[in-house]
């Protein structure tokens, strides 16, 4: 599998901000600076908005098995800044130096989508990025897209699909990335960052083409699955004719946390995962391992300063085989006990592991930074369950998401080591894969996703 970490546990903290209520375009409160759509005089219709919903039973068993340390910043006044996240029903900040959804406190639900670009018109694509930014700014603030889901011209489709009406923002974050294949378009070849390499084929990979690659990606995380689905659906609708969904993944049950002092999440194998994931308050580690620096790469990489790189892997877990495996073998595979999560020979989960006490092929031993020259990544994985494989076995596992400063120094060498000798490989298989450059954050109401790359149109 990929990468569980020994280290700090984390917990999504909450602040005292009241949840905002989604309104249609004519009955909404004034949106954030730069939000589109007219403000309306007269009474605002506030519908009761639950902070959490269980209306969509997503499949997803997220196995946060992985390696390097990474973290999640809390959601506060600016995306990527440290602090306490909003109430589970409240809004997450959209503007900031870094995109939200990376170091942000990890939400409960995920809808991830990869897109293929269909247009050949550079200006049309830039217009799409600006339109997506405007829609994302509204949705993360709890507002409807454009002029809303109803009340407009009866002869025209509404600007918003409407399924999030009455729901709180649920800490929705939207994170956009560019895949290697995008740089084959729009005369961008000279701006492809050196760190945006095609991932090699690792031993044991059984990648499905229909779940691999993509020109673009959008990661939607929220505490309400319907809010996350609504966000991806509306971006896909806005992009119709210019982009098309290549593949998508729903996720539940976060398998790592990025805020301190929380109970460590468990993966679908029942083991605590992400014990050493970087916390969002660890700004020094985020700067060292996650954020692209001004001096990284050559002149063609400068537009990525403040961004990051994302590796996404769909990892199927052989649930039925695992469930017939003895407890002792399960604990030997991980190098931790199943109850407390303590490393071999230790009493507490957060006790420093003695790696040599573990079996040579134990996952924790192989994935630990001390075994990999300090390699550290930030993980935001989710569990998934997507029905069965047609042979009576669950299609379940971990949708692994890892952010890092450079995949050539992070995920790639780490996964090579794990795929070669990790005992966990008997119980998992990587079936989907993608890598994306995550540009820096949207700074203010006049900024937009990808501006630093498409600087001519800025």
Short mmCIF file of C-alpha atoms in Angstrom, two decimals:
data_model
loop_
_atom_site.label_atom_id
_atom_site.label_comp_id
_atom_site.label_asym_id
_atom_site.label_seq_id
_atom_site.Cartn_x
_atom_site.Cartn_y
_atom_site.Cartn_z
CA UNK A 1 0.00 0.00 0.00
CA UNK A 2 1.22 3.42 0.41
CA UNK A 3 2.32 5.26 3.31
CA UNK A 4 1.18 5.26 6.87
CA UNK A 5 3.04 7.55 9.18
CA UNK A 6 4.19 7.34 12.70
CA UNK A 7 3.73 10.57 14.53
CA UNK A 8 1.14 12.97 15.72
CA UNK A 9 -2.50 12.17 15.64
CA UNK A 10 -4.84 14.91 14.73
CA UNK A 11 -8.32 16.08 15.10
CA UNK A 12 -10.49 18.43 13.16
CA UNK A 13 -11.15 21.26 15.57
CA UNK A 14 -14.05 23.62 15.30
CA UNK A 15 -14.52 27.32 15.70
CA UNK A 16 -17.49 29.24 16.84
CA UNK A 17 -18.60 30.66 13.51
CA UNK A 18 -22.26 30.06 12.83
CA UNK A 19 -23.07 27.89 9.81
CA UNK A 20 -24.13 29.82 6.75
CA UNK A 21 -27.17 28.78 4.83
CA UNK A 22 -27.15 28.20 1.10
CA UNK A 23 -29.62 30.40 -0.71
CA UNK A 24 -30.77 30.61 -4.27
CA UNK A 25 -29.64 33.52 -6.39
CA UNK A 26 -32.49 35.85 -5.47
CA UNK A 27 -32.90 35.03 -1.78
CA UNK A 28 -29.30 35.03 -0.65
CA UNK A 29 -27.26 36.99 1.76
CA UNK A 30 -24.50 39.06 0.27
CA UNK A 31 -21.68 36.74 -0.70
CA UNK A 32 -17.97 37.11 -0.08
CA UNK A 33 -15.96 39.79 -1.88
CA UNK A 34 -15.98 39.11 -5.57
CA UNK A 35 -18.95 36.78 -5.43
CA UNK A 36 -21.15 36.92 -8.48
CA UNK A 37 -24.88 37.40 -8.56
CA UNK A 38 -27.02 40.28 -7.38
CA UNK A 39 -27.63 40.94 -3.75
CA UNK A 40 -31.30 41.08 -2.99
CA UNK A 41 -33.14 43.49 -0.83
CA UNK A 42 -35.92 42.22 1.34
CA UNK A 43 -36.08 39.29 3.71
CA UNK A 44 -33.65 36.45 3.31
CA UNK A 45 -35.20 33.04 3.41
CA UNK A 46 -33.15 30.89 5.78
CA UNK A 47 -33.85 27.21 5.63
CA UNK A 48 -32.81 24.91 8.43
CA UNK A 49 -29.45 23.45 7.54
CA UNK A 50 -28.12 20.36 9.26
CA UNK A 51 -24.42 20.44 9.90
CA UNK A 52 -23.94 16.84 8.88
CA UNK A 53 -25.94 14.49 6.71
CA UNK A 54 -26.02 10.80 6.15
CA UNK A 55 -28.24 10.86 3.09
CA UNK A 56 -25.69 9.45 0.69
CA UNK A 57 -24.11 6.14 1.58
CA UNK A 58 -20.80 6.45 -0.14
CA UNK A 59 -18.53 3.54 -0.55
CA UNK A 60 -15.14 4.08 0.60
CA UNK A 61 -12.77 2.49 2.85
CA UNK A 62 -9.77 4.61 3.15
CA UNK A 63 -6.68 2.93 4.14
CA UNK A 64 -4.21 5.54 5.13
CA UNK A 65 -1.35 3.19 4.75
CA UNK A 66 1.54 5.14 3.84
CA UNK A 67 4.65 6.71 4.71
CA UNK A 68 5.93 10.12 5.13
CA UNK A 69 4.77 12.79 7.43
CA UNK A 70 2.34 15.34 6.18
CA UNK A 71 -0.18 17.64 7.61
CA UNK A 72 -3.35 19.53 7.35
CA UNK A 73 -3.81 23.07 8.21
CA UNK A 74 -6.96 24.15 9.85
CA UNK A 75 -9.51 26.23 8.06
CA UNK A 76 -9.56 29.80 9.22
CA UNK A 77 -9.49 33.27 7.77
CA UNK A 78 -7.23 32.31 4.88
CA UNK A 79 -6.80 28.98 3.21
CA UNK A 80 -3.53 27.36 4.17
CA UNK A 81 -3.11 29.45 7.32
CA UNK A 82 -2.99 27.80 10.70
CA UNK A 83 -5.84 27.98 13.18
CA UNK A 84 -9.04 26.26 14.18
CA UNK A 85 -11.34 25.00 11.45
CA UNK A 86 -14.84 26.27 11.09
CA UNK A 87 -17.81 24.59 12.69
CA UNK A 88 -18.69 21.44 10.80
CA UNK A 89 -21.52 23.39 9.19
CA UNK A 90 -19.54 26.56 8.55
CA UNK A 91 -17.54 27.82 5.58
CA UNK A 92 -13.87 27.18 4.93
CA UNK A 93 -11.83 30.08 3.60
CA UNK A 94 -11.31 30.07 -0.17
CA UNK A 95 -8.66 32.77 -0.56
CA UNK A 96 -5.08 32.29 0.57
CA UNK A 97 -1.44 31.78 -0.33
CA UNK A 98 -2.07 28.05 -0.74
CA UNK A 99 -5.16 26.29 -2.00
CA UNK A 100 -7.55 25.03 0.64
CA UNK A 101 -7.99 21.26 0.94
CA UNK A 102 -4.31 20.48 1.42
CA UNK A 103 -3.27 21.57 4.90
CA UNK A 104 -6.90 22.21 5.81
CA UNK A 105 -8.35 20.09 8.60
CA UNK A 106 -9.55 16.92 6.90
CA UNK A 107 -13.30 16.72 6.32
CA UNK A 108 -15.38 13.55 6.50
CA UNK A 109 -16.32 13.12 2.82
CA UNK A 110 -14.72 13.33 -0.60
CA UNK A 111 -15.74 13.62 -4.22
CA UNK A 112 -12.68 13.61 -6.48
CA UNK A 113 -12.92 14.07 -10.25
CA UNK A 114 -10.37 14.00 -13.07
CA UNK A 115 -11.25 15.79 -16.30
CA UNK A 116 -10.17 15.63 -19.93
CA UNK A 117 -9.95 18.97 -21.76
CA UNK A 118 -12.00 19.03 -24.97
CA UNK A 119 -11.50 22.59 -26.17
CA UNK A 120 -8.50 23.61 -28.29
CA UNK A 121 -9.11 27.31 -27.66
CA UNK A 122 -6.73 28.68 -25.03
CA UNK A 123 -8.84 31.75 -24.32
CA UNK A 124 -11.93 29.57 -23.85
CA UNK A 125 -10.05 27.39 -21.39
CA UNK A 126 -8.85 30.41 -19.42
CA UNK A 127 -12.45 31.67 -19.33
CA UNK A 128 -13.46 28.30 -17.90
CA UNK A 129 -10.87 28.56 -15.13
CA UNK A 130 -12.22 31.98 -14.22
CA UNK A 131 -15.81 30.74 -14.27
CA UNK A 132 -14.85 27.74 -12.13
CA UNK A 133 -13.11 30.05 -9.65
CA UNK A 134 -16.19 32.25 -9.35
CA UNK A 135 -18.41 29.21 -8.80
CA UNK A 136 -15.99 27.68 -6.28
CA UNK A 137 -15.82 30.96 -4.36
CA UNK A 138 -19.60 30.96 -4.03
CA UNK A 139 -20.04 27.28 -3.20
CA UNK A 140 -17.37 27.20 -0.50
CA UNK A 141 -19.08 30.22 1.10
CA UNK A 142 -22.39 28.37 1.09
CA UNK A 143 -23.90 30.34 -1.78
CA UNK A 144 -25.65 29.07 -4.90
CA UNK A 145 -23.85 29.31 -8.23
CA UNK A 146 -24.65 32.37 -10.35
CA UNK A 147 -28.31 33.39 -10.09
CA UNK A 148 -29.30 30.27 -8.24
CA UNK A 149 -31.40 27.17 -8.74
CA UNK A 150 -34.79 28.79 -9.32
CA UNK A 151 -36.53 32.09 -9.87
CA UNK A 152 -34.87 32.90 -13.18
CA UNK A 153 -36.17 32.58 -16.73
CA UNK A 154 -38.43 29.58 -17.02
CA UNK A 155 -37.18 28.99 -20.56
CA UNK A 156 -33.50 28.66 -19.51
CA UNK A 157 -31.68 26.13 -17.34
CA UNK A 158 -30.95 27.47 -13.85
CA UNK A 159 -27.40 28.46 -12.90
CA UNK A 160 -27.31 26.03 -9.98
CA UNK A 161 -28.48 22.41 -9.89
CA UNK A 162 -30.18 22.97 -6.55
CA UNK A 163 -29.47 19.84 -4.52
CA UNK A 164 -27.49 21.84 -1.93
CA UNK A 165 -30.24 24.36 -1.26
CA UNK A 166 -30.82 24.61 2.47
CA UNK A 167 -27.59 22.86 3.38
CA UNK A 168 -24.76 24.48 5.27
CA UNK A 169 -21.35 24.96 3.61
CA UNK A 170 -20.07 21.94 5.58
CA UNK A 171 -16.46 23.19 5.41
CA UNK A 172 -16.39 22.55 1.66
CA UNK A 173 -12.98 22.97 0.07
CA UNK A 174 -12.22 22.74 -3.66
CA UNK A 175 -8.66 22.06 -4.82
CA UNK A 176 -7.67 22.23 -8.50
CA UNK A 177 -4.71 20.56 -10.19
CA UNK A 178 -3.13 20.27 -13.65
CA UNK A 179 -2.04 16.87 -15.03
CA UNK A 180 1.03 16.26 -17.21
CA UNK A 181 -1.12 15.85 -20.32
CA UNK A 182 -2.45 19.42 -20.03
CA UNK A 183 1.02 20.70 -20.89
CA UNK A 184 0.71 19.12 -24.32
CA UNK A 185 -1.95 21.77 -25.06
CA UNK A 186 -2.16 25.55 -25.29
CA UNK A 187 1.59 25.99 -25.94
CA UNK A 188 2.32 25.07 -22.32
CA UNK A 189 5.14 22.58 -22.94
CA UNK A 190 7.76 25.10 -21.83
CA UNK A 191 5.97 25.64 -18.52
CA UNK A 192 5.66 22.03 -17.43
CA UNK A 193 7.41 21.84 -14.05
CA UNK A 194 10.32 19.46 -13.75
CA UNK A 195 8.69 17.86 -10.72
CA UNK A 196 5.52 17.01 -12.68
CA UNK A 197 6.85 13.69 -13.93
CA UNK A 198 4.84 10.76 -15.23
CA UNK A 199 4.71 8.16 -12.48
CA UNK A 200 6.67 5.00 -13.27
CA UNK A 201 5.02 1.61 -13.26
CA UNK A 202 5.60 0.03 -9.87
CA UNK A 203 5.78 -3.72 -9.20
CA UNK A 204 2.31 -5.08 -8.53
CA UNK A 205 0.45 -2.25 -10.27
CA UNK A 206 -2.67 -3.35 -12.12
CA UNK A 207 -3.82 0.04 -13.32
CA UNK A 208 -7.14 0.48 -15.08
CA UNK A 209 -6.97 3.02 -17.89
CA UNK A 210 -10.46 4.25 -17.02
CA UNK A 211 -9.23 5.24 -13.54
CA UNK A 212 -5.85 6.70 -14.48
CA UNK A 213 -4.56 10.11 -15.59
CA UNK A 214 -6.41 13.30 -16.45
CA UNK A 215 -5.70 16.81 -17.75
CA UNK A 216 -7.29 18.40 -14.67
CA UNK A 217 -8.49 17.36 -11.26
CA UNK A 218 -10.80 18.85 -8.66
CA UNK A 219 -10.82 17.53 -5.11
CA UNK A 220 -14.01 18.38 -3.23
CA UNK A 221 -13.94 17.70 0.53
CA UNK A 222 -16.82 18.44 2.89
CA UNK A 223 -18.52 17.12 6.00
CA UNK A 224 -21.69 16.53 3.96
CA UNK A 225 -21.45 14.18 0.97
CA UNK A 226 -24.23 15.99 -0.89
CA UNK A 227 -22.35 19.28 -0.65
CA UNK A 228 -19.22 17.70 -2.15
CA UNK A 229 -21.19 15.99 -4.94
CA UNK A 230 -23.03 19.24 -5.69
CA UNK A 231 -19.72 21.06 -6.12
CA UNK A 232 -18.26 18.60 -8.63
CA UNK A 233 -21.56 18.34 -10.49
CA UNK A 234 -21.80 22.09 -10.96
CA UNK A 235 -18.20 22.47 -12.10
CA UNK A 236 -18.76 19.67 -14.63
CA UNK A 237 -21.96 21.39 -15.80
CA UNK A 238 -20.20 24.74 -16.22
CA UNK A 239 -17.44 22.98 -18.17
CA UNK A 240 -19.76 21.08 -20.53
CA UNK A 241 -18.30 21.10 -24.05
CA UNK A 242 -14.92 22.33 -22.80
CA UNK A 243 -14.05 19.54 -20.34
CA UNK A 244 -15.48 16.09 -19.60
CA UNK A 245 -15.20 13.89 -16.52
CA UNK A 246 -12.63 11.16 -17.16
CA UNK A 247 -13.14 9.34 -13.84
CA UNK A 248 -14.27 10.16 -10.33
CA UNK A 249 -14.17 8.69 -6.85
CA UNK A 250 -16.38 9.07 -3.80
CA UNK A 251 -14.76 8.64 -0.41
CA UNK A 252 -15.82 8.40 3.22
CA UNK A 253 -14.10 7.82 6.53
CA UNK A 254 -10.96 9.92 6.30
CA UNK A 255 -7.91 7.74 6.84
CA UNK A 256 -5.63 10.47 8.09
CA UNK A 257 -6.02 13.63 10.10
CA UNK A 258 -4.16 16.91 10.02
CA UNK A 259 -5.07 18.48 13.35
CA UNK A 260 -3.41 17.58 16.67
CA UNK A 261 -4.89 15.68 19.59
CA UNK A 262 -7.61 13.86 17.69
CA UNK A 263 -8.32 10.16 17.76
CA UNK A 264 -6.36 8.59 14.92
CA UNK A 265 -8.66 7.30 12.15
CA UNK A 266 -8.77 3.61 11.24
CA UNK A 267 -8.56 2.13 7.76
CA UNK A 268 -10.77 -0.67 6.42
CA UNK A 269 -8.32 -3.24 7.75
CA UNK A 270 -9.21 -1.95 11.22
CA UNK A 271 -5.82 -0.42 12.03
CA UNK A 272 -5.10 3.13 13.11
CA UNK A 273 -3.52 5.05 10.29
CA UNK A 274 -1.67 8.33 9.99
CA UNK A 275 -0.19 8.44 13.47
CA UNK A 276 2.70 10.56 12.20
CA UNK A 277 0.84 12.68 9.65
CA UNK A 278 1.97 16.33 9.70
CA UNK A 279 -0.37 18.64 11.57
CA UNK A 280 -1.60 21.80 9.91
CA UNK A 281 -0.01 23.83 12.68
CA UNK A 282 3.45 22.55 11.74
CA UNK A 283 4.27 25.35 9.35
CA UNK A 284 7.97 24.54 9.22
CA UNK A 285 7.33 20.95 8.11
CA UNK A 286 4.72 22.07 5.62
CA UNK A 287 7.21 24.51 4.14
CA UNK A 288 9.92 21.86 3.99
CA UNK A 289 7.91 18.93 2.64
CA UNK A 290 4.69 20.21 1.05
CA UNK A 291 4.83 23.72 -0.40
CA UNK A 292 6.82 24.47 -3.55
CA UNK A 293 9.43 27.14 -2.83
CA UNK A 294 10.39 30.16 -4.91
CA UNK A 295 13.74 28.61 -5.74
CA UNK A 296 12.48 25.15 -6.70
CA UNK A 297 13.22 24.01 -10.25
CA UNK A 298 14.11 26.23 -13.17
CA UNK A 299 12.65 29.40 -14.58
CA UNK A 300 9.70 27.50 -16.05
CA UNK A 301 8.70 26.30 -12.56
CA UNK A 302 8.27 29.74 -10.98
CA UNK A 303 4.50 29.78 -11.44
CA UNK A 304 4.23 26.87 -8.97
CA UNK A 305 5.62 28.79 -5.95
CA UNK A 306 3.17 28.28 -3.09
CA UNK A 307 1.65 25.24 -4.75
CA UNK A 308 2.21 21.52 -4.23
CA UNK A 309 2.10 18.18 -6.08
CA UNK A 310 -0.61 15.58 -5.63
CA UNK A 311 -0.37 11.84 -6.19
CA UNK A 312 -3.72 10.05 -6.26
CA UNK A 313 -3.85 6.25 -6.13
CA UNK A 314 -6.90 4.01 -5.99
CA UNK A 315 -5.81 1.07 -3.84
CA UNK A 316 -8.09 -1.92 -3.72
CA UNK A 317 -7.98 -4.00 -0.54
CA UNK A 318 -8.48 -7.74 -0.62
CA UNK A 319 -10.98 -7.60 2.21
CA UNK A 320 -12.02 -11.25 2.11
CA UNK A 321 -8.43 -12.53 2.34
CA UNK A 322 -7.60 -10.10 5.15
CA UNK A 323 -10.67 -11.08 7.14
CA UNK A 324 -9.47 -14.72 7.21
CA UNK A 325 -5.99 -13.77 8.40
CA UNK A 326 -5.00 -14.32 12.04
CA UNK A 327 -4.72 -11.35 14.35
CA UNK A 328 -1.04 -12.05 14.93
CA UNK A 329 -0.27 -11.95 11.22
CA UNK A 330 -2.31 -8.79 10.78
CA UNK A 331 -0.30 -7.07 13.51
CA UNK A 332 2.96 -8.39 12.07
CA UNK A 333 2.04 -6.99 8.64
CA UNK A 334 1.57 -3.50 10.07
CA UNK A 335 4.09 -3.53 12.91
CA UNK A 336 1.48 -2.22 15.37
CA UNK A 337 -1.13 -3.77 17.62
CA UNK A 338 -4.70 -3.53 16.43
CA UNK A 339 -6.27 -2.21 19.61
CA UNK A 340 -4.14 0.65 20.89
CA UNK A 341 -2.09 1.13 17.72
CA UNK A 342 1.16 0.86 19.67
CA UNK A 343 4.30 -0.09 17.73
CA UNK A 344 5.82 -3.49 18.46
CA UNK A 345 7.18 -3.65 22.00
CA UNK A 346 5.59 -0.35 23.05
CA UNK A 347 2.53 0.47 25.15
CA UNK A 348 1.12 3.62 23.52
CA UNK A 349 0.26 4.60 19.97
CA UNK A 350 2.50 7.64 20.03
CA UNK A 351 5.50 5.94 21.62
CA UNK A 352 8.55 6.19 19.41
CA UNK A 353 8.75 2.96 17.39
CA UNK A 354 11.74 0.65 17.65
CA UNK A 355 11.84 -0.35 14.00
CA UNK A 356 14.22 -3.28 14.40
CA UNK A 357 11.71 -4.96 16.72
CA UNK A 358 9.34 -5.24 13.78
CA UNK A 359 9.55 -7.84 11.04
CA UNK A 360 11.77 -6.70 8.15
CA UNK A 361 8.77 -6.45 5.81
CA UNK A 362 6.40 -4.74 8.27
CA UNK A 363 4.61 -1.81 6.69
CA UNK A 364 5.42 0.73 9.40
CA UNK A 365 9.09 -0.23 9.37
CA UNK A 366 9.39 0.16 5.60
CA UNK A 367 7.29 3.33 5.41
CA UNK A 368 8.87 5.18 8.33
CA UNK A 369 10.92 8.28 7.42
CA UNK A 370 13.90 6.83 9.30
CA UNK A 371 13.94 3.99 6.76
CA UNK A 372 13.67 6.35 3.79
CA UNK A 373 16.18 9.14 4.29
CA UNK A 374 13.51 11.28 5.93
CA UNK A 375 10.98 11.18 3.07
CA UNK A 376 7.81 12.89 4.27
CA UNK A 377 4.48 13.46 2.53
CA UNK A 378 1.12 14.86 3.59
CA UNK A 379 -1.75 12.38 3.26
CA UNK A 380 -5.48 13.05 2.94
CA UNK A 381 -6.77 9.60 2.00
CA UNK A 382 -10.34 8.28 2.21
CA UNK A 383 -11.95 4.86 2.33
CA UNK A 384 -14.23 3.71 -0.47
CA UNK A 385 -16.64 0.89 -1.24
CA UNK A 386 -17.92 0.66 -4.80
CA UNK A 387 -20.13 -2.41 -4.85
CA UNK A 388 -18.62 -5.75 -5.84
CA UNK A 389 -16.26 -7.03 -8.50
CA UNK A 390 -18.88 -9.39 -9.96
CA UNK A 391 -17.31 -12.37 -8.21
CA UNK A 392 -18.87 -11.80 -4.82
CA UNK A 393 -16.00 -9.76 -3.43
CA UNK A 394 -16.24 -6.19 -2.16
CA UNK A 395 -14.67 -3.52 -4.34
CA UNK A 396 -13.30 -1.59 -1.39
CA UNK A 397 -10.11 0.07 -0.29
CA UNK A 398 -8.23 3.30 0.09
CA UNK A 399 -8.29 6.31 -2.19
CA UNK A 400 -4.80 7.52 -1.38
CA UNK A 401 -4.07 11.25 -1.71
CA UNK A 402 -0.58 12.52 -0.94
CA UNK A 403 0.72 16.09 -1.23
CA UNK A 404 4.41 16.84 -1.44
CA UNK A 405 6.95 19.37 -2.61
CA UNK A 406 8.39 17.09 -5.31
CA UNK A 407 7.15 13.57 -6.23
CA UNK A 408 10.65 12.65 -7.41
CA UNK A 409 11.82 13.02 -3.81
CA UNK A 410 8.62 11.93 -2.11
CA UNK A 411 6.11 9.41 -3.36
CA UNK A 412 8.18 7.77 -6.12
CA UNK A 413 11.20 6.56 -4.09
CA UNK A 414 8.92 5.69 -1.19
CA UNK A 415 6.55 3.61 -3.29
CA UNK A 416 9.43 1.83 -4.98
CA UNK A 417 10.61 0.64 -1.59
CA UNK A 418 7.15 -0.40 -0.45
CA UNK A 419 6.16 -2.15 -3.66
CA UNK A 420 9.33 -4.22 -3.55
CA UNK A 421 9.02 -5.81 -0.10
CA UNK A 422 6.04 -4.58 1.96
CA UNK A 423 4.13 -7.48 3.55
CA UNK A 424 0.96 -5.48 2.97
CA UNK A 425 1.25 -6.05 -0.78
CA UNK A 426 -0.32 -9.49 -0.36
CA UNK A 427 -3.57 -7.79 0.64
CA UNK A 428 -3.74 -4.74 -1.65
CA UNK A 429 -3.42 -3.75 -5.30
CA UNK A 430 -3.03 -0.35 -6.93
CA UNK A 431 -5.65 -0.09 -9.67
CA UNK A 432 -5.79 3.66 -10.42
CA UNK A 433 -3.16 6.39 -10.54
CA UNK A 434 -2.64 10.06 -11.37
CA UNK A 435 -0.30 12.94 -10.59
CA UNK A 436 -1.15 16.65 -10.67
CA UNK A 437 0.55 20.00 -10.18
CA UNK A 438 -1.48 21.98 -7.65
CA UNK A 439 -1.02 25.70 -8.35
CA UNK A 440 -0.84 28.29 -5.57
CA UNK A 441 -3.96 29.62 -3.91
CA UNK A 442 -6.43 32.22 -5.14
CA UNK A 443 -5.20 35.31 -3.35
CA UNK A 444 -8.27 37.56 -3.42
CA UNK A 445 -11.52 38.31 -5.22
CA UNK A 446 -9.72 39.40 -8.39
CA UNK A 447 -7.54 36.28 -8.63
CA UNK A 448 -8.42 32.95 -10.28
CA UNK A 449 -7.26 29.34 -10.46
CA UNK A 450 -4.22 28.96 -12.71
CA UNK A 451 -3.48 32.66 -13.14
CA UNK A 452 0.23 32.20 -12.50
CA UNK A 453 0.41 29.60 -15.28
CA UNK A 454 -1.64 31.54 -17.82
CA UNK A 455 0.07 34.81 -16.98
CA UNK A 456 -0.56 36.34 -20.41
CA UNK A 457 -4.27 36.39 -19.62
CA UNK A 458 -3.85 37.51 -16.03
#
